[in-house]
PDB file of C-alpha atoms in Angstrom:
ATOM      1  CA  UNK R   1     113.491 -48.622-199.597  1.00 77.00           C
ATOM      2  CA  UNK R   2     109.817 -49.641-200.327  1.00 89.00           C
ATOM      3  CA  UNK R   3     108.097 -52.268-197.869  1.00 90.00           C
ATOM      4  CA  UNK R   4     108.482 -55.945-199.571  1.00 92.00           C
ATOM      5  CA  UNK R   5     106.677 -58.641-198.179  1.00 90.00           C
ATOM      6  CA  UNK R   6     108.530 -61.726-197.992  1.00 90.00           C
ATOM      7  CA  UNK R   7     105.330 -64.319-198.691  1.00 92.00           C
ATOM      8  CA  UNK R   8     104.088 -62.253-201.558  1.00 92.00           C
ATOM      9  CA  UNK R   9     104.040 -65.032-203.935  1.00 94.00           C
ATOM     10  CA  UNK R  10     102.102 -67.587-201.280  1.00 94.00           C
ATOM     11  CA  UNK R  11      99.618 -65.244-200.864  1.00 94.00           C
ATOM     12  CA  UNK R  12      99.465 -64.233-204.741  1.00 95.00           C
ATOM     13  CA  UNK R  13      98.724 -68.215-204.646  1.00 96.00           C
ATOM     14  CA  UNK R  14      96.377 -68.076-201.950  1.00 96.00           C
ATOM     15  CA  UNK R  15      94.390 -65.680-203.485  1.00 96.00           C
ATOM     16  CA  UNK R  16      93.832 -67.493-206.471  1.00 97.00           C
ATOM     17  CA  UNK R  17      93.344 -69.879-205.055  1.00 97.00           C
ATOM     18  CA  UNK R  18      90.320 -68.655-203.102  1.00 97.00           C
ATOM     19  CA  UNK R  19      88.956 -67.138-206.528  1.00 97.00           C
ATOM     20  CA  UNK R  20      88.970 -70.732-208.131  1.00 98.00           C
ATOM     21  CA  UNK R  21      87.056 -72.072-205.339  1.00 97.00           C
ATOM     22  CA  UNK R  22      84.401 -68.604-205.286  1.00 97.00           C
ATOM     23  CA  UNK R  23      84.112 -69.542-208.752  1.00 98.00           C
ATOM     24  CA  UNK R  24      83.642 -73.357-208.126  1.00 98.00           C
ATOM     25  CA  UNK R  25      80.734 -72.251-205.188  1.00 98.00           C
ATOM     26  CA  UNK R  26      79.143 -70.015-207.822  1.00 98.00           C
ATOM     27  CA  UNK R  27      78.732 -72.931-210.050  1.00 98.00           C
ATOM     28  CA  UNK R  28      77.389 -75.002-207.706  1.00 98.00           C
ATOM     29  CA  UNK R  29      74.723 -72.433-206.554  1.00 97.00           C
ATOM     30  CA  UNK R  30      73.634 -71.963-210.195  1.00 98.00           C
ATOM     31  CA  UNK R  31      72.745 -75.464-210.157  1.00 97.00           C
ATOM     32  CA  UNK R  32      71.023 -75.076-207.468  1.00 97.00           C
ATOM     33  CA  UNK R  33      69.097 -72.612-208.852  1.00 97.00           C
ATOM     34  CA  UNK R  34      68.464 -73.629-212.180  1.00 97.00           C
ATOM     35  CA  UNK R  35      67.254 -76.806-210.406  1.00 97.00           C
ATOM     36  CA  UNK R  36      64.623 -75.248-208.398  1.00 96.00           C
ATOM     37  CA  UNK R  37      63.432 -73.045-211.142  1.00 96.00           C
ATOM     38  CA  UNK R  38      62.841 -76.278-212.541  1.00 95.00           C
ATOM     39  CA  UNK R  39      61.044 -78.168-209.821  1.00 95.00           C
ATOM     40  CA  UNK R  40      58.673 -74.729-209.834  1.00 95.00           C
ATOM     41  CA  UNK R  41      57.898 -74.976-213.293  1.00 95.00           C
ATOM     42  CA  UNK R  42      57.464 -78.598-213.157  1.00 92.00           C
ATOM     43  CA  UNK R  43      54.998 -77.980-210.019  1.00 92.00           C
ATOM     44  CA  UNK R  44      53.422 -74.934-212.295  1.00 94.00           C
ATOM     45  CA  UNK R  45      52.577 -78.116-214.965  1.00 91.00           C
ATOM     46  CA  UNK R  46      51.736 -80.647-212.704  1.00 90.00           C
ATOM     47  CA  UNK R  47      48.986 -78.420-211.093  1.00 90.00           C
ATOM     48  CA  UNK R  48      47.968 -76.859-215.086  1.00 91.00           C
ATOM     49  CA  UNK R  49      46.968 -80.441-215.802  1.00 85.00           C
ATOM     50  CA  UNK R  50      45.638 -80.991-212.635  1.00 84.00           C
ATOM     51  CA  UNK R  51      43.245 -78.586-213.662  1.00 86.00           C
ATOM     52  CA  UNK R  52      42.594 -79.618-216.856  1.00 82.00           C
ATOM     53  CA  UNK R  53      41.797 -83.212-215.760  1.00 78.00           C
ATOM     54  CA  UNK R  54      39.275 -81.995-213.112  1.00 75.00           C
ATOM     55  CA  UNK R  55      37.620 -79.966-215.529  1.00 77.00           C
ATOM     56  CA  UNK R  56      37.624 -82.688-218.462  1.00 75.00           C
ATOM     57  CA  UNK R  57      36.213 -85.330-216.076  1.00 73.00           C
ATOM     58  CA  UNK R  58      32.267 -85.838-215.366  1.00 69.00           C
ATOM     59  CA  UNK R  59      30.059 -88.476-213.866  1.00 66.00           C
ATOM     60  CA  UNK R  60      30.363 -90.399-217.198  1.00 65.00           C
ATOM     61  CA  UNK R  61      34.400 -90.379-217.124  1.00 69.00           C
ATOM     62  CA  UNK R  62      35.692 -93.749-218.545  1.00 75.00           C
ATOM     63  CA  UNK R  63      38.143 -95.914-216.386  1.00 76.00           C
ATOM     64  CA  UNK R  64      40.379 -95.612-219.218  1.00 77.00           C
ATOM     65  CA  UNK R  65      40.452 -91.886-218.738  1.00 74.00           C
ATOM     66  CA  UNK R  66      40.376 -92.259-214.788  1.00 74.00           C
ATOM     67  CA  UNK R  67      43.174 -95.030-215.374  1.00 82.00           C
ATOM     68  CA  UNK R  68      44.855 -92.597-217.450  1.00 79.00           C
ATOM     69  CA  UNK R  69      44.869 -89.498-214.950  1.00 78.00           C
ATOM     70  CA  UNK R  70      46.365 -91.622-211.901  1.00 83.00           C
ATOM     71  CA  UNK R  71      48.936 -93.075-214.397  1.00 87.00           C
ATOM     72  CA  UNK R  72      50.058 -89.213-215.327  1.00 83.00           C
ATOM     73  CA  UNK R  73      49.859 -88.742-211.651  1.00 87.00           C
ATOM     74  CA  UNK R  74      52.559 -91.029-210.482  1.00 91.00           C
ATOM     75  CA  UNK R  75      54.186 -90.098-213.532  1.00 91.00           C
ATOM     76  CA  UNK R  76      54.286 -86.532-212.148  1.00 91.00           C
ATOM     77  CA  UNK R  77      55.337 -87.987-208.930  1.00 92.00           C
ATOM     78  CA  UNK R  78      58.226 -90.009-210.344  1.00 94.00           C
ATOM     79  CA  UNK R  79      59.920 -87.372-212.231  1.00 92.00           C
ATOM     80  CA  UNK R  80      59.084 -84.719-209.155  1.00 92.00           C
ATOM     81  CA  UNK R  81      60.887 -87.147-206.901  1.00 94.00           C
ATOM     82  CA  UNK R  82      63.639 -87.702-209.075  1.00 96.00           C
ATOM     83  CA  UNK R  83      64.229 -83.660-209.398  1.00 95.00           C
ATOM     84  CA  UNK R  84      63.764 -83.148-205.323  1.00 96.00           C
ATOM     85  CA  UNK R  85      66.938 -85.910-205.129  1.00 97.00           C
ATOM     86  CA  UNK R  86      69.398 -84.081-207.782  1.00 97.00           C
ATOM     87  CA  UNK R  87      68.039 -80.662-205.788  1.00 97.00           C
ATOM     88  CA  UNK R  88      69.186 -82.201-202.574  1.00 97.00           C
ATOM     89  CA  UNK R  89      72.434 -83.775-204.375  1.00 98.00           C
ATOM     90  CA  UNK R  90      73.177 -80.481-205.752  1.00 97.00           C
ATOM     91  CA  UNK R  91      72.292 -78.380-201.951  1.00 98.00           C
ATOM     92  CA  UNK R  92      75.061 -81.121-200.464  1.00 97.00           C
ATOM     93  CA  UNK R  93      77.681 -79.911-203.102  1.00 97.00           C
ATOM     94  CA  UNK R  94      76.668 -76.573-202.695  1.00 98.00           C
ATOM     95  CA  UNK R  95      77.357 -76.760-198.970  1.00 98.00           C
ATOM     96  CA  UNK R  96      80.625 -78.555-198.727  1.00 98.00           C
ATOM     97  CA  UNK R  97      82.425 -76.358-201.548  1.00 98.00           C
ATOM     98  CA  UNK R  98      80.963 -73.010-199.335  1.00 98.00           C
ATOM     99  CA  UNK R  99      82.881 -74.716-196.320  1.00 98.00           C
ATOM    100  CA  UNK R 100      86.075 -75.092-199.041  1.00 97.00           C
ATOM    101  CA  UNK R 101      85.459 -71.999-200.254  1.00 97.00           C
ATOM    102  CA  UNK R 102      85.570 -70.324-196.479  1.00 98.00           C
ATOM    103  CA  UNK R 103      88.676 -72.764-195.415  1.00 97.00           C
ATOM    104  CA  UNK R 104      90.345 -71.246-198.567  1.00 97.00           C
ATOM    105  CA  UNK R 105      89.166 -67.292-197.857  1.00 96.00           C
ATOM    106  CA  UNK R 106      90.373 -67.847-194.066  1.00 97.00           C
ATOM    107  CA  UNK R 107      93.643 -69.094-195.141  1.00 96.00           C
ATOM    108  CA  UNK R 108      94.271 -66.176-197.923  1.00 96.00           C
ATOM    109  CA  UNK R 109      92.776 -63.499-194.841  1.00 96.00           C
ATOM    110  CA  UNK R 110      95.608 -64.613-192.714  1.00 96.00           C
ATOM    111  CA  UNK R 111      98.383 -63.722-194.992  1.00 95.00           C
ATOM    112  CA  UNK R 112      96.634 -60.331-195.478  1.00 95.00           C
ATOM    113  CA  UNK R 113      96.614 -59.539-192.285  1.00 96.00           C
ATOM    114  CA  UNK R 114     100.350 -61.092-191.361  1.00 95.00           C
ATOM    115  CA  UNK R 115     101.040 -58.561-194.558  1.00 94.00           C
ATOM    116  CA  UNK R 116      99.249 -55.890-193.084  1.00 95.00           C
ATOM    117  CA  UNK R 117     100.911 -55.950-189.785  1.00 96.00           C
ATOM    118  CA  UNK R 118     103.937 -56.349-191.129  1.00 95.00           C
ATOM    119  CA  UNK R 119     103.970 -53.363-193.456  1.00 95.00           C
ATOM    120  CA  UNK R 120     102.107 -51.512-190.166  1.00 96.00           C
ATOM    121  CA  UNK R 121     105.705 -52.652-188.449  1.00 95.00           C
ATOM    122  CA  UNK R 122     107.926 -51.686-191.518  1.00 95.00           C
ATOM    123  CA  UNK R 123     105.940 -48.578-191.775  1.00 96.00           C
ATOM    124  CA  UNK R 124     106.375 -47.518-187.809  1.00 97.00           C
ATOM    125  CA  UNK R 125     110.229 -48.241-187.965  1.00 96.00           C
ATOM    126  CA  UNK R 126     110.640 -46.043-191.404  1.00 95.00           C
ATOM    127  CA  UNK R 127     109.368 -43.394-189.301  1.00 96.00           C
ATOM    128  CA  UNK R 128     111.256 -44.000-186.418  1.00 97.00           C
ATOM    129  CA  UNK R 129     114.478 -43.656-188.660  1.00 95.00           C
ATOM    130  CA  UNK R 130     113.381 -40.539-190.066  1.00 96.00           C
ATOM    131  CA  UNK R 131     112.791 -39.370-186.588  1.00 96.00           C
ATOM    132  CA  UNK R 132     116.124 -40.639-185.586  1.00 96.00           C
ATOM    133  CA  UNK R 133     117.861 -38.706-188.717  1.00 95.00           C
ATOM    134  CA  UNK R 134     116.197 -35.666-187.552  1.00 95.00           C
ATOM    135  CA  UNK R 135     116.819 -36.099-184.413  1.00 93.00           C
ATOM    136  CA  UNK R 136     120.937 -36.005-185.011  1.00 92.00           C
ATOM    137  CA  UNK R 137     120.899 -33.938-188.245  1.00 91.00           C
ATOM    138  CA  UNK R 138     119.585 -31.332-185.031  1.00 91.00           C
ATOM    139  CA  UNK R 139     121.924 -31.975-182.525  1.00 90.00           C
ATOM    140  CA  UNK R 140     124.494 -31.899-185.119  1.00 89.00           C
ATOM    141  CA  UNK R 141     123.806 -28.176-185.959  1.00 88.00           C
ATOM    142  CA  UNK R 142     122.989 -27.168-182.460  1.00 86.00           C
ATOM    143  CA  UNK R 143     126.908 -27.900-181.622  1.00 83.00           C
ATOM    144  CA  UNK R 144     128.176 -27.125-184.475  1.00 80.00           C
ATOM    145  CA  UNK R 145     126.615 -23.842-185.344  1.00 72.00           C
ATOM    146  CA  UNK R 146     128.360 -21.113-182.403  1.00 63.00           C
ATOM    147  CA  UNK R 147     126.024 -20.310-179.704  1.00 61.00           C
ATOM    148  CA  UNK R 148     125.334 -16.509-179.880  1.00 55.00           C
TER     149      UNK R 148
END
């Protein structure tokens, strides 16, 4: 008779379990990283026009145009603070579904190993009876068979 496990099904379920939750995690880090991809490009702009202004101004900027580059400066600012929150928003998800994520794993590597040692047991005790059957199917002949 073949080893069957008796909590098969819980750990079919525990298992998926801890795929649904991988999966969840793996969303959450491609936030992440679509979110600091962005805050790099937005820096990338941010220092572009940076550039631009510094080169466009000259002793005879207006204040219009001065008034105009701090304005785009806290503008800059505003939206660069706004994309370092949802970052840190998204890093806090990130981190509590890893520590779901691990709960889950820990739970599902438990009932792999209780399987493991169990078939190890069933395993050790199918070899013991075939041991066993050898064992008499030789004494058996050995006092049956006349001695010569």
């Amino acid at each position: 008779m073949a080893f069957r496990y008796s909590l098969q099904s819980l750990l079919r379920l525990r298992q998926s379990i801890e795929r649904q939750e991988e999966q969840r995690l793996f969303a959450f880090a491609a936030v992440v990283a679509r979110l600091r991809a962005e805050i790099e490009q937005f820096q990338q702009e941010e220092l572009e026009a940076r550039r631009a202004e510094l080169q466009e101004m000259s002793p005879a900027s207006s204040g219009a145009s001065l008034q105009y580059a701090a304005y785009c400066r806290l503008a800059f600012e505003t939206a660069s603070s706004k994309l370092e929150l949802q970052l840190r928003e998204a890093e806090g998800k990130r981190l509590a579904q890893l520590r779901v994520y691990q709960t889950s794993r820990q739970k599902s590597e438990i009932l792999r190993g209780l399987r493991e040692r169990q078939e190890a047991a069933y395993e050790l005790d199918l070899a013991r009876r075939e041991q066993q059957t050898l064992d008499e199917a030789f004494l058996i002949r050995s006092h049956l068979l006349p001695n010569e």
